[in-house]
Rosetta silent file (secondary structure, phi, psi, omega in degrees, C-alpha in Angstrom):
SEQUENCE: MYNAHKGRKGQSSVLWKNLSGIPPQPNAKDCGYFVMRYMRDIIEDKDLTFVNKWERRSNLVYSQEDIDVMRCEGAKFVVKSYM
SCORE:     score description
SCORE:     0.000 S_00000001
   1 L     0.000  -33.605  178.981 -178.519  -81.681  126.986 S_00000001
   2 H   -60.793  -43.378  179.151 -181.492  -83.646  125.728 S_00000001
   3 H   -59.981  -38.545  179.508 -180.049  -83.659  122.204 S_00000001
   4 H   -63.831  -37.692  179.835 -176.770  -85.038  123.519 S_00000001
   5 H   -71.146  -30.144 -179.248 -178.587  -87.901  125.212 S_00000001
   6 H   -86.164   -2.357  178.634 -180.513  -88.720  122.048 S_00000001
   7 L    81.035   16.876  179.825 -177.310  -88.793  119.978 S_00000001
   8 L   -81.666  148.938  179.787 -178.214  -85.738  117.912 S_00000001
   9 L  -100.639  167.624  177.720 -175.510  -83.570  116.444 S_00000001
  10 L   105.150  -17.814  178.680 -175.285  -79.821  116.265 S_00000001
  11 L  -109.523  135.179  174.420 -175.247  -79.155  119.979 S_00000001
  12 L   -74.709  146.555 -178.395 -172.046  -78.841  121.934 S_00000001
  13 L   -76.051  152.590 -178.903 -171.895  -81.146  124.897 S_00000001
  14 L   -78.337  134.006  176.824 -172.215  -79.757  128.400 S_00000001
  15 L  -104.600  109.633  179.711 -169.024  -79.579  130.419 S_00000001
  16 L   -89.786  141.560  178.319 -169.777  -80.147  134.099 S_00000001
  17 L  -130.578  125.933  175.352 -167.245  -79.024  136.689 S_00000001
  18 L   -82.994  127.073  179.456 -167.234  -80.081  140.325 S_00000001
  19 L   -94.508  126.476 -171.998 -166.268  -77.194  142.575 S_00000001
  20 L   -76.343  -24.277 -172.938 -164.139  -78.315  145.471 S_00000001
  21 L  -102.230   20.547 -179.298 -164.881  -75.521  147.929 S_00000001
  22 L   -66.557  132.595 -179.299 -168.669  -75.578  148.068 S_00000001
  23 L   -58.081  135.154 -178.940 -169.829  -75.164  151.678 S_00000001
  24 L   -74.920  151.390  176.540 -170.959  -78.487  153.150 S_00000001
  25 L   -97.675  121.468 -173.406 -174.513  -79.082  154.270 S_00000001
  26 L   -80.521   -7.979 -178.287 -174.539  -80.381  157.860 S_00000001
  27 L  -141.814 -176.344 -176.209 -177.948  -82.077  157.726 S_00000001
  28 L  -103.219    9.876 -174.499 -180.413  -83.711  155.341 S_00000001
  29 L  -120.039   -7.927 -176.230 -183.164  -81.093  155.423 S_00000001
  30 L  -106.257   17.721 -172.575 -181.668  -77.753  154.363 S_00000001
  31 H   -59.377  -40.907  179.742 -180.462  -78.651  150.858 S_00000001
  32 H   -62.080  -39.737  178.952 -182.801  -76.222  149.092 S_00000001
  33 H   -68.837  -36.698  177.005 -181.659  -73.337  151.264 S_00000001
  34 H   -65.785  -41.202  178.502 -178.013  -74.221  150.654 S_00000001
  35 H   -63.548  -44.865  179.315 -178.622  -74.301  146.897 S_00000001
  36 H   -62.749  -40.667  179.865 -180.394  -70.928  147.005 S_00000001
  37 H   -66.649  -40.720  178.367 -177.597  -69.392  149.087 S_00000001
  38 H   -66.132  -40.783  176.736 -174.963  -70.777  146.736 S_00000001
  39 H   -60.335  -38.950  177.735 -176.926  -69.483  143.731 S_00000001
  40 H   -61.497  -44.279  178.107 -176.956  -66.046  145.349 S_00000001
  41 H   -58.581  -39.083 -179.502 -173.171  -66.149  145.683 S_00000001
  42 H   -68.907  -49.399 -174.686 -172.901  -66.993  141.990 S_00000001
  43 H   -72.858  -22.806  177.376 -175.296  -64.344  140.668 S_00000001
  44 L   -83.384   -4.894  179.356 -173.866  -61.613  142.895 S_00000001
  45 L   -86.333   92.952 -174.945 -170.386  -62.282  141.500 S_00000001
  46 L   -65.659  -26.049 -179.149 -170.220  -59.597  138.826 S_00000001
  47 L   -89.522   -3.056 -178.308 -166.778  -60.710  137.593 S_00000001
  48 L    55.100   42.073  178.212 -167.858  -64.355  137.206 S_00000001
  49 L  -108.521   21.605 -174.868 -164.877  -65.532  139.212 S_00000001
  50 H   -62.156  -30.843  179.275 -166.886  -67.685  141.619 S_00000001
  51 H   -60.428  -48.115  179.875 -165.094  -70.873  140.533 S_00000001
  52 H   -67.605  -36.555  178.748 -161.750  -69.491  141.675 S_00000001
  53 H   -60.454  -46.400 -176.340 -163.276  -68.012  144.835 S_00000001
  54 H   -68.685  -33.222  177.599 -164.682  -71.354  145.949 S_00000001
  55 H   -65.791  -33.957  178.702 -161.439  -73.160  145.280 S_00000001
  56 H   -78.630  -30.463 -174.959 -159.657  -70.677  147.550 S_00000001
  57 L  -103.062   47.959 -173.793 -162.355  -70.676  150.253 S_00000001
  58 L   -67.542  -12.394  178.338 -162.630  -74.410  150.703 S_00000001
  59 L   -99.429    8.553 -179.933 -163.136  -74.060  154.451 S_00000001
  60 L   -70.158  137.785  176.115 -166.150  -71.742  154.110 S_00000001
  61 L  -132.090  134.056  173.968 -169.312  -72.887  155.852 S_00000001
  62 L   -71.280  135.397  179.376 -172.675  -71.172  155.676 S_00000001
  63 L   -80.460  166.447  175.989 -173.793  -70.184  159.150 S_00000001
  64 H   -61.515  -34.109  177.639 -177.208  -70.942  160.557 S_00000001
  65 H   -63.853  -40.905  176.762 -177.906  -67.222  160.206 S_00000001
  66 H   -58.088  -44.072 -178.616 -177.112  -67.408  156.459 S_00000001
  67 H   -71.132  -38.151  177.481 -179.617  -70.235  156.050 S_00000001
  68 H   -62.822  -36.124  176.645 -182.223  -68.488  158.214 S_00000001
  69 H   -61.198  -42.585  179.056 -181.964  -65.418  155.959 S_00000001
  70 H   -64.514  -39.003  177.273 -182.787  -67.634  152.968 S_00000001
  71 H   -61.156  -46.739 -178.804 -185.770  -69.101  154.842 S_00000001
  72 H   -63.669  -42.860  179.321 -187.117  -65.642  155.671 S_00000001
  73 H   -64.329  -39.570  177.243 -186.682  -64.390  152.120 S_00000001
  74 H   -64.609  -42.762  178.726 -188.463  -67.449  150.760 S_00000001
  75 H   -64.456  -42.495  178.142 -191.323  -67.037  153.222 S_00000001
  76 H   -62.048  -40.087  178.637 -191.661  -63.332  152.388 S_00000001
  77 H   -61.893  -45.941 -179.255 -191.775  -64.154  148.683 S_00000001
  78 H   -63.205  -45.791 -179.318 -194.551  -66.717  149.179 S_00000001
  79 H   -62.607  -45.902 -178.465 -196.598  -64.384  151.385 S_00000001
  80 H   -65.821  -38.494 -174.410 -196.165  -61.446  149.010 S_00000001
  81 H   -83.676  -31.196 -169.885 -196.902  -63.477  145.887 S_00000001
  82 H  -123.516   -0.382 -178.646 -199.713  -65.740  147.009 S_00000001
  83 L  -112.534    0.000    0.000 -201.456  -64.230  149.997 S_00000001
């Protein structure tokens, strides 16, 4: 992407796609947990069909329990890695 911004040739440009069915974040403080949870959905999709899944599940919302699981996993990682 840096090459594209500098006007260099040889690199294909990045095609960004906005996914319409991404679960909304209800507040301004959990964005990192929502990103991690969404990343998990993507990497666990072995068929790489997550784009179509999200377009179909446009009313999906991550529950507080889903976000709490991400918090606990993050805390466990920090404790295990750095304590």
